Short mmCIF file of N, CA and C in Angstrom, two decimals:
data_model
loop_
_atom_site.label_atom_id
_atom_site.label_comp_id
_atom_site.label_asym_id
_atom_site.label_seq_id
_atom_site.Cartn_x
_atom_site.Cartn_y
_atom_site.Cartn_z
N GLU B 6 -41.85 62.83 -44.37
CA GLU B 6 -40.48 62.78 -44.60
C GLU B 6 -39.69 63.90 -44.80
N THR B 7 -38.47 64.05 -44.29
CA THR B 7 -37.53 65.27 -44.58
C THR B 7 -36.74 65.16 -45.63
N GLY B 8 -36.28 63.87 -46.03
CA GLY B 8 -35.38 63.61 -46.98
C GLY B 8 -34.11 63.85 -46.67
N LEU B 9 -33.84 63.85 -45.27
CA LEU B 9 -32.53 64.10 -44.67
C LEU B 9 -32.18 62.79 -44.10
N VAL B 10 -31.01 62.25 -44.00
CA VAL B 10 -30.52 60.94 -43.71
C VAL B 10 -29.54 61.34 -42.60
N PRO B 11 -29.37 60.39 -41.41
CA PRO B 11 -28.28 60.46 -40.38
C PRO B 11 -26.84 60.43 -41.10
N ARG B 12 -26.15 61.46 -40.39
CA ARG B 12 -24.64 61.60 -40.91
C ARG B 12 -23.87 61.21 -39.66
N SER B 13 -22.53 60.76 -40.18
CA SER B 13 -21.66 60.50 -39.10
C SER B 13 -20.33 61.54 -38.94
N GLY B 14 -20.16 61.47 -37.81
CA GLY B 14 -18.82 62.29 -37.78
C GLY B 14 -18.06 61.76 -36.23
N TYR B 15 -16.87 62.55 -36.21
CA TYR B 15 -16.01 62.12 -35.03
C TYR B 15 -16.15 63.35 -33.98
N HIS B 16 -16.27 62.69 -32.58
CA HIS B 16 -16.21 63.84 -31.48
C HIS B 16 -14.69 63.54 -31.06
N ILE B 17 -14.08 64.58 -31.16
CA ILE B 17 -12.65 64.80 -30.64
C ILE B 17 -12.38 65.38 -29.41
N THR B 18 -11.90 64.59 -28.31
CA THR B 18 -11.83 64.95 -26.90
C THR B 18 -10.58 65.49 -26.54
N PHE B 19 -10.48 66.18 -25.56
CA PHE B 19 -9.33 66.79 -25.23
C PHE B 19 -7.93 66.17 -25.30
N SER B 20 -8.10 64.93 -25.13
CA SER B 20 -6.79 63.99 -25.43
C SER B 20 -6.81 63.47 -26.79
N PHE B 21 -7.51 63.96 -27.64
CA PHE B 21 -7.48 63.53 -29.13
C PHE B 21 -8.03 62.33 -29.38
N LYS B 22 -8.75 61.71 -28.60
CA LYS B 22 -9.36 60.58 -28.76
C LYS B 22 -10.43 60.74 -30.07
N HIS B 23 -10.54 59.95 -30.91
CA HIS B 23 -11.87 60.12 -31.84
C HIS B 23 -12.77 59.02 -31.76
N THR B 24 -13.91 59.57 -31.35
CA THR B 24 -15.19 58.88 -30.91
C THR B 24 -16.19 59.12 -32.04
N LEU B 25 -16.49 57.91 -32.79
CA LEU B 25 -17.46 57.87 -33.96
C LEU B 25 -18.80 58.25 -33.16
N ARG B 26 -19.63 59.21 -33.85
CA ARG B 26 -20.86 59.66 -33.31
C ARG B 26 -21.89 59.75 -34.46
N MET B 27 -23.14 59.50 -34.19
CA MET B 27 -24.19 59.62 -35.17
C MET B 27 -24.66 60.99 -35.25
N LYS B 28 -24.90 61.78 -36.30
CA LYS B 28 -25.58 63.14 -36.07
C LYS B 28 -27.06 63.02 -36.95
N LYS B 29 -27.85 62.86 -36.04
CA LYS B 29 -29.25 62.76 -36.77
C LYS B 29 -30.01 64.18 -37.07
N PRO B 30 -30.87 64.25 -37.93
CA PRO B 30 -31.27 65.72 -38.17
C PRO B 30 -32.33 65.82 -37.21
N CYS B 31 -32.50 67.13 -36.83
CA CYS B 31 -33.49 67.51 -35.96
C CYS B 31 -34.85 67.78 -36.31
N VAL B 32 -35.81 66.73 -36.05
CA VAL B 32 -36.94 66.64 -36.57
C VAL B 32 -37.97 66.88 -35.67
N THR B 33 -39.12 67.45 -35.70
CA THR B 33 -40.17 67.53 -34.92
C THR B 33 -41.54 67.53 -35.72
N ARG B 34 -42.70 67.20 -34.96
CA ARG B 34 -44.00 67.09 -35.73
C ARG B 34 -44.80 68.48 -35.22
N LYS B 35 -45.49 69.06 -36.23
CA LYS B 35 -46.24 70.38 -36.08
C LYS B 35 -47.49 70.07 -36.60
N TRP B 36 -48.67 70.79 -36.05
CA TRP B 36 -49.89 71.19 -36.59
C TRP B 36 -49.68 72.45 -37.48
N ILE B 37 -49.89 72.34 -38.77
CA ILE B 37 -50.10 73.57 -39.48
C ILE B 37 -51.25 73.67 -40.47
N GLN B 38 -51.87 74.91 -40.55
CA GLN B 38 -53.19 75.04 -41.15
C GLN B 38 -52.90 75.29 -42.60
N SER B 39 -53.50 74.55 -43.42
CA SER B 39 -53.57 74.83 -44.82
C SER B 39 -54.94 75.51 -45.21
N ASP B 40 -54.75 76.70 -45.69
CA ASP B 40 -55.90 77.69 -46.11
C ASP B 40 -56.64 77.07 -47.35
N ILE B 41 -55.85 76.49 -48.11
CA ILE B 41 -56.58 75.97 -49.37
C ILE B 41 -57.12 74.80 -49.28
N LEU B 42 -56.45 73.88 -48.57
CA LEU B 42 -57.13 72.46 -48.45
C LEU B 42 -58.22 72.57 -47.20
N GLN B 43 -58.03 73.61 -46.37
CA GLN B 43 -59.03 73.93 -45.39
C GLN B 43 -59.09 72.56 -44.45
N ARG B 44 -57.90 72.39 -43.95
CA ARG B 44 -57.63 71.33 -42.90
C ARG B 44 -56.29 71.42 -42.20
N LYS B 45 -55.99 71.00 -40.93
CA LYS B 45 -54.55 71.09 -40.54
C LYS B 45 -54.07 69.97 -40.69
N CYS B 46 -52.61 69.97 -40.86
CA CYS B 46 -51.76 68.81 -41.05
C CYS B 46 -50.73 68.70 -40.02
N TYR B 47 -50.61 67.63 -39.67
CA TYR B 47 -49.71 67.15 -38.56
C TYR B 47 -48.50 66.61 -39.35
N LEU B 48 -47.27 67.18 -39.62
CA LEU B 48 -46.26 66.88 -40.41
C LEU B 48 -45.03 66.70 -39.73
N PHE B 49 -44.19 65.67 -39.97
CA PHE B 49 -42.71 65.71 -39.54
C PHE B 49 -41.95 66.60 -40.43
N MET B 50 -41.45 67.66 -39.41
CA MET B 50 -40.36 68.59 -40.54
C MET B 50 -39.25 69.14 -39.48
N THR B 51 -38.17 69.42 -40.16
CA THR B 51 -36.93 70.00 -39.49
C THR B 51 -37.40 71.53 -39.05
N HIS B 52 -36.31 71.82 -38.05
CA HIS B 52 -36.62 73.23 -37.54
C HIS B 52 -36.29 74.22 -38.83
N LYS B 53 -35.57 73.79 -39.81
CA LYS B 53 -35.39 74.71 -40.83
C LYS B 53 -36.64 74.77 -41.89
N ALA B 54 -37.28 73.78 -42.10
CA ALA B 54 -38.40 73.88 -42.65
C ALA B 54 -39.58 74.67 -42.00
N VAL B 55 -39.52 74.80 -40.60
CA VAL B 55 -40.49 75.50 -40.01
C VAL B 55 -40.23 76.89 -40.18
N ARG B 56 -39.01 77.15 -40.16
CA ARG B 56 -38.47 78.85 -40.68
C ARG B 56 -38.88 79.24 -41.90
N CYS B 57 -38.73 78.23 -42.61
CA CYS B 57 -38.96 78.69 -44.05
C CYS B 57 -40.54 78.66 -44.38
N ILE B 58 -41.35 77.88 -43.77
CA ILE B 58 -42.63 78.07 -43.81
C ILE B 58 -43.16 79.33 -43.29
N LYS B 59 -42.45 79.87 -42.24
CA LYS B 59 -42.80 81.02 -41.40
C LYS B 59 -42.30 82.15 -42.32
N LYS B 60 -41.39 82.18 -42.86
CA LYS B 60 -40.71 83.24 -43.97
C LYS B 60 -41.64 83.08 -45.14
N ALA B 61 -42.17 82.14 -45.61
CA ALA B 61 -42.87 82.10 -46.77
C ALA B 61 -44.23 82.78 -46.82
N GLY B 62 -44.79 82.68 -45.44
CA GLY B 62 -46.07 83.10 -45.17
C GLY B 62 -47.08 82.27 -45.02
N GLY B 63 -46.75 80.97 -44.83
CA GLY B 63 -47.62 79.94 -44.72
C GLY B 63 -47.30 78.58 -45.24
N LEU B 64 -47.96 77.63 -44.92
CA LEU B 64 -47.65 76.25 -45.50
C LEU B 64 -48.12 76.37 -47.06
N ASP B 65 -49.29 76.73 -47.33
CA ASP B 65 -49.76 77.08 -48.70
C ASP B 65 -48.64 77.74 -49.85
N ASN B 66 -48.27 78.74 -49.24
CA ASN B 66 -47.22 79.52 -50.02
C ASN B 66 -45.74 78.87 -50.08
N TYR B 67 -45.50 78.06 -49.02
CA TYR B 67 -44.12 77.34 -48.95
C TYR B 67 -44.16 75.93 -50.18
N ILE B 68 -45.53 75.59 -50.01
CA ILE B 68 -45.55 74.10 -50.83
C ILE B 68 -45.77 74.69 -52.17
N LEU B 69 -46.60 75.75 -52.56
CA LEU B 69 -46.66 75.96 -53.80
C LEU B 69 -45.39 76.58 -54.51
N ASN B 70 -44.37 77.46 -53.81
CA ASN B 70 -43.37 78.21 -54.42
C ASN B 70 -42.28 77.73 -54.11
N THR B 71 -42.01 76.59 -53.40
CA THR B 71 -40.47 76.11 -53.18
C THR B 71 -40.39 75.01 -54.23
N LYS B 72 -39.18 74.79 -54.57
CA LYS B 72 -38.65 74.06 -55.79
C LYS B 72 -38.77 72.67 -55.25
N PRO B 73 -39.09 71.58 -56.02
CA PRO B 73 -39.06 70.21 -55.46
C PRO B 73 -37.69 69.90 -54.91
N GLU B 74 -36.53 70.25 -55.48
CA GLU B 74 -35.36 69.77 -55.07
C GLU B 74 -35.05 70.45 -53.74
N ASP B 75 -35.39 71.61 -53.43
CA ASP B 75 -35.27 72.26 -52.17
C ASP B 75 -36.13 71.73 -51.10
N MET B 76 -37.20 71.10 -51.53
CA MET B 76 -38.28 70.56 -50.56
C MET B 76 -38.04 69.38 -49.95
N LYS B 77 -37.39 68.34 -50.89
CA LYS B 77 -36.99 66.72 -50.62
C LYS B 77 -37.99 66.26 -49.86
N SER B 78 -39.33 66.30 -50.33
CA SER B 78 -40.35 65.46 -49.55
C SER B 78 -41.49 64.97 -50.57
N GLU B 79 -41.58 63.80 -50.58
CA GLU B 79 -42.85 63.27 -51.36
C GLU B 79 -44.11 63.59 -50.98
N LEU B 80 -44.29 63.84 -49.62
CA LEU B 80 -45.58 64.24 -49.07
C LEU B 80 -45.93 65.62 -49.62
N GLY B 81 -44.63 66.49 -49.65
CA GLY B 81 -44.82 67.90 -50.11
C GLY B 81 -45.10 67.97 -51.51
N GLU B 82 -44.64 67.06 -52.31
CA GLU B 82 -45.03 67.00 -53.80
C GLU B 82 -46.56 66.72 -53.84
N ASN B 83 -46.95 65.70 -53.16
CA ASN B 83 -48.41 65.32 -53.22
C ASN B 83 -49.49 66.25 -52.74
N LEU B 84 -48.88 67.20 -51.75
CA LEU B 84 -49.69 68.24 -51.34
C LEU B 84 -49.83 69.31 -52.35
N ARG B 85 -48.70 69.54 -52.94
CA ARG B 85 -48.40 70.45 -54.25
C ARG B 85 -49.64 70.06 -55.21
N LYS B 86 -49.71 68.71 -55.63
CA LYS B 86 -50.73 68.37 -56.65
C LYS B 86 -52.07 68.74 -56.14
N VAL B 87 -52.42 68.36 -55.04
CA VAL B 87 -53.61 68.53 -54.43
C VAL B 87 -54.09 69.86 -54.45
N MET B 88 -53.06 70.66 -53.95
CA MET B 88 -53.28 72.31 -53.84
C MET B 88 -53.56 72.87 -55.28
N LYS B 89 -52.95 72.29 -56.14
CA LYS B 89 -53.02 73.00 -57.51
C LYS B 89 -54.21 72.66 -58.09
N ALA B 90 -54.70 71.40 -57.87
CA ALA B 90 -55.91 70.91 -58.25
C ALA B 90 -57.29 71.46 -57.82
N LYS B 91 -57.06 71.83 -56.48
CA LYS B 91 -58.01 72.56 -55.74
C LYS B 91 -58.16 74.18 -56.15
N LEU B 92 -57.06 74.87 -56.50
CA LEU B 92 -56.95 76.06 -56.93
C LEU B 92 -57.72 76.23 -58.29
N LYS B 93 -57.43 75.22 -59.13
CA LYS B 93 -58.00 75.06 -60.31
C LYS B 93 -59.56 74.89 -60.31
N ASP B 94 -60.08 74.10 -59.23
CA ASP B 94 -61.63 73.69 -59.14
C ASP B 94 -61.94 73.76 -57.78
N PRO B 95 -62.27 75.18 -57.32
CA PRO B 95 -62.55 75.35 -55.93
C PRO B 95 -63.63 74.08 -55.25
N GLY B 96 -64.60 73.72 -55.99
CA GLY B 96 -65.40 72.71 -55.78
C GLY B 96 -65.11 71.52 -55.53
N MET B 97 -63.86 71.11 -55.67
CA MET B 97 -63.33 69.72 -55.75
C MET B 97 -63.10 69.30 -54.43
N LYS B 98 -63.75 67.97 -54.11
CA LYS B 98 -63.81 67.36 -52.79
C LYS B 98 -62.22 67.05 -52.53
N VAL B 99 -61.49 67.19 -51.52
CA VAL B 99 -60.11 67.13 -51.20
C VAL B 99 -60.22 65.54 -50.79
N PRO B 100 -59.13 64.73 -51.42
CA PRO B 100 -58.89 63.28 -51.13
C PRO B 100 -58.40 63.32 -49.66
N TYR B 101 -58.38 62.01 -49.20
CA TYR B 101 -57.73 61.65 -47.92
C TYR B 101 -56.37 61.68 -47.94
N ILE B 102 -55.76 62.64 -47.16
CA ILE B 102 -54.32 62.85 -46.87
C ILE B 102 -53.94 62.56 -45.47
N PRO B 103 -52.73 61.54 -45.52
CA PRO B 103 -52.59 61.26 -43.95
C PRO B 103 -52.19 62.19 -43.21
N ASN B 104 -52.48 62.10 -41.93
CA ASN B 104 -52.04 63.03 -40.96
C ASN B 104 -52.59 64.47 -41.13
N THR B 105 -53.96 64.77 -41.56
CA THR B 105 -54.41 65.87 -41.64
C THR B 105 -55.82 65.82 -40.93
N LEU B 106 -56.36 66.93 -40.31
CA LEU B 106 -57.52 66.82 -39.93
C LEU B 106 -58.45 68.04 -40.59
N LYS B 107 -59.76 67.70 -40.78
CA LYS B 107 -60.63 68.66 -41.24
C LYS B 107 -61.60 69.26 -39.97
N GLY B 108 -61.44 70.41 -39.83
CA GLY B 108 -62.39 70.83 -38.75
C GLY B 108 -61.59 70.88 -37.49
N LYS B 109 -62.33 70.76 -36.42
CA LYS B 109 -61.84 70.65 -35.11
C LYS B 109 -61.36 69.27 -34.66
N ARG B 110 -60.46 69.29 -33.83
CA ARG B 110 -59.79 67.82 -33.07
C ARG B 110 -61.05 67.34 -31.94
N SER B 111 -61.08 66.23 -31.95
CA SER B 111 -61.95 65.63 -30.95
C SER B 111 -61.27 65.83 -29.66
N VAL B 112 -62.03 65.90 -28.63
CA VAL B 112 -61.65 66.13 -27.21
C VAL B 112 -62.15 64.94 -26.41
N SER B 113 -61.26 64.32 -25.51
CA SER B 113 -61.89 63.16 -24.71
C SER B 113 -62.60 63.39 -23.88
N TYR B 114 -63.65 62.45 -23.21
CA TYR B 114 -64.56 62.76 -22.28
C TYR B 114 -64.23 63.10 -21.14
N THR B 115 -62.86 62.63 -20.56
CA THR B 115 -62.23 62.86 -19.40
C THR B 115 -61.81 64.35 -19.33
N HIS B 116 -61.48 64.85 -20.52
CA HIS B 116 -60.96 66.38 -20.51
C HIS B 116 -62.17 67.24 -20.50
N LEU B 117 -63.41 66.77 -20.96
CA LEU B 117 -64.56 67.54 -20.95
C LEU B 117 -65.09 67.51 -19.58
N ARG B 118 -65.05 66.51 -18.73
CA ARG B 118 -65.40 66.56 -17.35
C ARG B 118 -64.63 67.22 -16.47
N ALA B 119 -63.27 67.64 -16.90
CA ALA B 119 -62.35 68.28 -16.13
C ALA B 119 -62.82 69.81 -16.23
N HIS B 120 -63.74 70.13 -17.16
CA HIS B 120 -63.78 71.54 -17.46
C HIS B 120 -65.38 71.97 -17.26
N GLU B 121 -66.14 70.81 -16.73
CA GLU B 121 -67.63 71.02 -16.41
C GLU B 121 -67.99 71.77 -15.24
N THR B 122 -68.82 72.74 -15.29
CA THR B 122 -69.38 73.55 -14.14
C THR B 122 -70.29 72.62 -13.14
N ARG B 123 -70.61 73.28 -11.97
CA ARG B 123 -71.29 72.68 -10.92
C ARG B 123 -72.60 72.32 -11.56
N GLU B 124 -73.37 73.10 -12.38
CA GLU B 124 -74.70 72.78 -12.85
C GLU B 124 -74.56 71.58 -13.68
N GLU B 125 -73.51 71.43 -14.49
CA GLU B 125 -73.28 70.56 -15.59
C GLU B 125 -73.09 69.15 -14.72
N LEU B 126 -72.42 69.17 -13.68
CA LEU B 126 -72.11 67.91 -12.86
C LEU B 126 -73.47 67.35 -12.34
N VAL B 127 -74.36 68.35 -11.81
CA VAL B 127 -75.52 67.88 -11.20
C VAL B 127 -76.45 67.31 -12.29
N CYS B 128 -76.51 67.75 -13.52
CA CYS B 128 -77.27 67.33 -14.57
C CYS B 128 -76.70 66.07 -15.05
N ARG B 129 -75.33 65.69 -15.14
CA ARG B 129 -74.71 64.47 -15.57
C ARG B 129 -75.03 63.44 -14.62
N LEU B 130 -75.16 63.80 -13.18
CA LEU B 130 -75.15 62.75 -12.11
C LEU B 130 -76.74 62.39 -12.19
N LEU B 131 -77.84 63.39 -12.21
CA LEU B 131 -78.81 62.77 -12.57
C LEU B 131 -79.27 62.06 -13.64
N LEU B 132 -78.65 62.35 -14.84
CA LEU B 132 -79.05 61.51 -15.84
C LEU B 132 -78.33 60.03 -15.60
N GLU B 133 -77.13 59.97 -15.11
CA GLU B 133 -76.46 58.71 -14.99
C GLU B 133 -77.35 57.62 -13.91
N LYS B 134 -78.11 58.47 -13.08
CA LYS B 134 -78.89 57.64 -12.08
C LYS B 134 -79.95 56.96 -12.83
N LYS B 135 -80.38 57.52 -13.69
CA LYS B 135 -81.76 56.79 -14.38
C LYS B 135 -81.60 55.59 -15.25
#
């Protein structure tokens, strides 16, 4: 959640006709690594938030150092609580956080077959015959 809402405004043409338009916030989804939580987060964020995260030096610094009223995100506040608890107790098991991955992402079988070598292909075909 970004905390932003669509705004409305008028588009004024050359002939001064006023057409009501909705101005939606520019939101994208990004994978960002959290070193404290040791996982990747797939988050909805505005382009301004992406720039602020880069300027802060990473997701962890941004979450811990940004004021709640500037962040405007419930997920950000939840991540802050979990990160502070993890910093106090490094052995703590991180609870489930929606849209996060621990370790590597899974790859489809079709994707793996696209990159297999000639030797691996022969082995796979021999194993499938049995």
